[in-house]
């Protein structure tokens, strides 16, 4: 299978990605990728450099394909600047720093959790734990829920008298 079909299949065709290798074992697909080499700006001095210091492998889970879990082994470069600083390459939203799941996975899990019956159901579907889905949900919805500045003077008014009548229990139930 040509490389570009695998990249399209997992939904990463617009990310400037080179496929290095792939393998399929049982219900797991391992894909080894790296980004195409280009100059990056140093975050410290803003000088553009293409001098590579070293490579690191960042393994993370991506969206399922044909009910197979996809693990991406991203070979990321660390660049060295003339000012003495070293930094990671920008990966165009593929995966956030220190994360074990891709940004596409995070978005899909969030949208699924909104309409799913429970966080546990979403967790089983996406191969993770319920607390992970709850943290993801809370982090994304926190911006939309702003607490009130002050509570109103009247919270609720009970419009019903609410008379309580004691009901007689039939003798045959006693």
CSV table of C-alpha atoms in Angstrom, one decimal:
chain,number,residue,atom,x,y,z
A,1,UNK,CA,0.0,0.0,0.0
A,2,UNK,CA,1.5,3.4,-0.9
A,3,UNK,CA,2.5,5.6,1.9
A,4,UNK,CA,0.2,8.5,1.1
A,5,UNK,CA,-2.9,6.1,1.5
A,6,UNK,CA,-1.9,5.2,5.0
A,7,UNK,CA,-1.4,8.9,5.9
A,8,UNK,CA,-4.9,9.7,4.4
A,9,UNK,CA,-6.5,6.7,6.2
A,10,UNK,CA,-5.5,8.0,9.6
A,11,UNK,CA,-6.4,11.6,8.7
A,12,UNK,CA,-3.0,13.3,8.7
A,13,UNK,CA,-2.7,14.2,5.0
A,14,UNK,CA,-2.3,18.0,5.5
A,15,UNK,CA,0.4,17.8,8.2
A,16,UNK,CA,3.6,17.5,6.0
A,17,UNK,CA,4.2,14.0,7.3
A,18,UNK,CA,6.6,11.3,6.0
A,19,UNK,CA,5.7,7.7,6.7
A,20,UNK,CA,8.7,5.7,7.9
A,21,UNK,CA,7.2,2.3,8.7
A,22,UNK,CA,4.0,0.6,9.7
A,23,UNK,CA,2.9,-2.7,11.1
A,24,UNK,CA,-0.4,-4.4,12.0
A,25,UNK,CA,-0.5,-6.9,14.8
A,26,UNK,CA,-3.8,-8.4,16.0
A,27,UNK,CA,-6.1,-5.4,16.7
A,28,UNK,CA,-3.3,-2.8,16.9
A,29,UNK,CA,-1.7,-0.7,14.1
A,30,UNK,CA,1.7,0.9,14.7
A,31,UNK,CA,2.6,3.8,12.4
A,32,UNK,CA,6.1,5.4,12.5
A,33,UNK,CA,6.2,8.9,11.2
A,34,UNK,CA,8.2,12.1,11.1
A,35,UNK,CA,7.6,15.6,9.8
A,36,UNK,CA,9.4,16.9,6.7
A,37,UNK,CA,12.5,18.8,7.7
A,38,UNK,CA,12.3,22.6,7.6
A,39,UNK,CA,13.8,25.6,9.4
A,40,UNK,CA,12.3,26.6,12.8
A,41,UNK,CA,12.5,29.8,14.7
A,42,UNK,CA,14.1,29.6,18.1
A,43,UNK,CA,11.6,30.6,20.8
A,44,UNK,CA,14.3,32.4,22.7
A,45,UNK,CA,16.1,34.6,20.1
A,46,UNK,CA,13.7,34.1,17.1
A,47,UNK,CA,16.6,33.1,14.8
A,48,UNK,CA,15.7,30.5,12.2
A,49,UNK,CA,17.7,27.4,12.3
A,50,UNK,CA,17.8,23.9,10.8
A,51,UNK,CA,20.6,22.4,12.8
A,52,UNK,CA,19.4,19.2,14.5
A,53,UNK,CA,20.5,18.4,18.0
A,54,UNK,CA,18.9,14.9,18.3
A,55,UNK,CA,15.7,12.9,17.8
A,56,UNK,CA,13.2,11.7,20.3
A,57,UNK,CA,10.3,9.3,19.8
A,58,UNK,CA,6.9,10.4,21.1
A,59,UNK,CA,4.4,7.5,21.1
A,60,UNK,CA,0.7,8.4,21.3
A,61,UNK,CA,-2.7,6.9,20.5
A,62,UNK,CA,-4.6,8.1,17.5
A,63,UNK,CA,-8.2,7.5,16.3
A,64,UNK,CA,-9.3,3.9,15.5
A,65,UNK,CA,-9.2,2.8,11.9
A,66,UNK,CA,-11.4,-0.3,11.0
A,67,UNK,CA,-11.8,-1.0,14.7
A,68,UNK,CA,-8.1,-1.3,15.2
A,69,UNK,CA,-6.3,1.0,17.7
A,70,UNK,CA,-3.7,3.1,16.0
A,71,UNK,CA,-0.5,4.0,17.9
A,72,UNK,CA,1.7,6.6,16.2
A,73,UNK,CA,5.4,6.6,16.9
A,74,UNK,CA,6.4,10.2,16.1
A,75,UNK,CA,10.1,10.7,15.6
A,76,UNK,CA,10.4,14.4,16.5
A,77,UNK,CA,13.5,16.5,16.1
A,78,UNK,CA,15.1,18.8,18.6
A,79,UNK,CA,16.8,21.7,17.1
A,80,UNK,CA,19.9,23.5,18.4
A,81,UNK,CA,20.2,27.3,18.0
A,82,UNK,CA,23.4,29.3,17.9
A,83,UNK,CA,22.3,31.1,21.1
A,84,UNK,CA,22.7,27.8,23.0
A,85,UNK,CA,19.1,26.9,23.4
A,86,UNK,CA,17.5,23.7,22.1
A,87,UNK,CA,13.8,23.2,21.3
A,88,UNK,CA,11.3,20.8,19.8
A,89,UNK,CA,10.0,21.2,16.3
A,90,UNK,CA,6.5,22.6,15.8
A,91,UNK,CA,4.2,19.7,14.9
A,92,UNK,CA,1.2,21.7,13.6
A,93,UNK,CA,-1.3,20.4,16.1
A,94,UNK,CA,-0.6,16.7,15.7
A,95,UNK,CA,0.0,16.1,19.4
A,96,UNK,CA,0.4,18.4,22.4
A,97,UNK,CA,3.5,18.3,24.6
A,98,UNK,CA,3.6,15.4,27.1
A,99,UNK,CA,0.3,14.0,25.8
A,100,UNK,CA,-0.4,10.3,25.1
A,101,UNK,CA,-3.3,11.0,22.8
A,102,UNK,CA,-3.4,13.0,19.5
A,103,UNK,CA,-5.4,16.3,19.3
A,104,UNK,CA,-7.8,14.6,16.8
A,105,UNK,CA,-8.4,11.9,19.4
A,106,UNK,CA,-9.1,14.5,22.1
A,107,UNK,CA,-11.6,16.3,19.8
A,108,UNK,CA,-13.4,13.1,18.9
A,109,UNK,CA,-13.6,11.9,22.5
A,110,UNK,CA,-15.0,15.3,23.6
A,111,UNK,CA,-17.7,15.3,20.9
A,112,UNK,CA,-18.6,11.7,21.7
A,113,UNK,CA,-18.8,12.4,25.5
A,114,UNK,CA,-21.3,15.2,24.8
A,115,UNK,CA,-23.9,12.9,23.2
A,116,UNK,CA,-23.0,9.6,24.9
A,117,UNK,CA,-25.0,8.2,27.8
A,118,UNK,CA,-22.1,8.2,30.2
A,119,UNK,CA,-18.4,9.0,30.5
A,120,UNK,CA,-17.7,5.3,31.0
A,121,UNK,CA,-19.3,4.4,27.7
A,122,UNK,CA,-17.1,7.0,25.9
A,123,UNK,CA,-14.0,5.7,27.8
A,124,UNK,CA,-14.7,2.1,26.7
A,125,UNK,CA,-15.2,3.3,23.1
A,126,UNK,CA,-12.0,5.2,23.0
A,127,UNK,CA,-9.8,2.8,25.0
A,128,UNK,CA,-9.1,4.9,28.0
A,129,UNK,CA,-10.4,5.5,31.5
A,130,UNK,CA,-13.5,7.4,32.6
A,131,UNK,CA,-11.5,10.0,34.7
A,132,UNK,CA,-9.5,10.9,31.6
A,133,UNK,CA,-12.7,11.6,29.7
A,134,UNK,CA,-14.1,13.6,32.7
A,135,UNK,CA,-10.9,15.7,32.9
A,136,UNK,CA,-11.1,16.3,29.1
A,137,UNK,CA,-14.7,17.3,29.4
A,138,UNK,CA,-14.1,19.6,32.4
A,139,UNK,CA,-11.1,21.3,30.8
A,140,UNK,CA,-13.1,22.2,27.6
A,141,UNK,CA,-16.3,23.2,29.2
A,142,UNK,CA,-14.8,25.3,32.0
A,143,UNK,CA,-14.5,28.3,29.8
A,144,UNK,CA,-18.2,28.3,29.1
A,145,UNK,CA,-19.4,28.1,32.7
A,146,UNK,CA,-18.8,31.3,34.5
A,147,UNK,CA,-19.9,31.5,38.1
A,148,UNK,CA,-22.3,34.3,39.0
A,149,UNK,CA,-20.9,37.4,40.7
A,150,UNK,CA,-23.5,37.4,43.4
A,151,UNK,CA,-26.5,35.2,44.2
A,152,UNK,CA,-29.9,36.7,43.9
A,153,UNK,CA,-31.8,37.7,47.1
A,154,UNK,CA,-34.6,35.3,46.3
A,155,UNK,CA,-33.6,31.9,45.1
A,156,UNK,CA,-37.0,30.2,44.8
A,157,UNK,CA,-40.6,30.6,45.9
A,158,UNK,CA,-42.8,27.6,46.7
A,159,UNK,CA,-46.2,28.2,45.1
A,160,UNK,CA,-47.8,25.0,46.5
A,161,UNK,CA,-49.2,24.6,50.0
A,162,UNK,CA,-47.8,21.0,50.1
A,163,UNK,CA,-50.4,19.7,52.6
A,164,UNK,CA,-49.3,16.3,53.8
A,165,UNK,CA,-52.1,13.8,54.4
A,166,UNK,CA,-51.2,10.5,56.2
A,167,UNK,CA,-52.4,7.7,54.1
A,168,UNK,CA,-54.0,4.7,55.8
A,169,UNK,CA,-52.1,1.4,55.0
A,170,UNK,CA,-54.5,-1.5,54.4
A,171,UNK,CA,-54.4,-4.1,57.1
A,172,UNK,CA,-53.5,-7.0,54.8
A,173,UNK,CA,-50.1,-5.3,54.0
A,174,UNK,CA,-49.1,-5.0,57.6
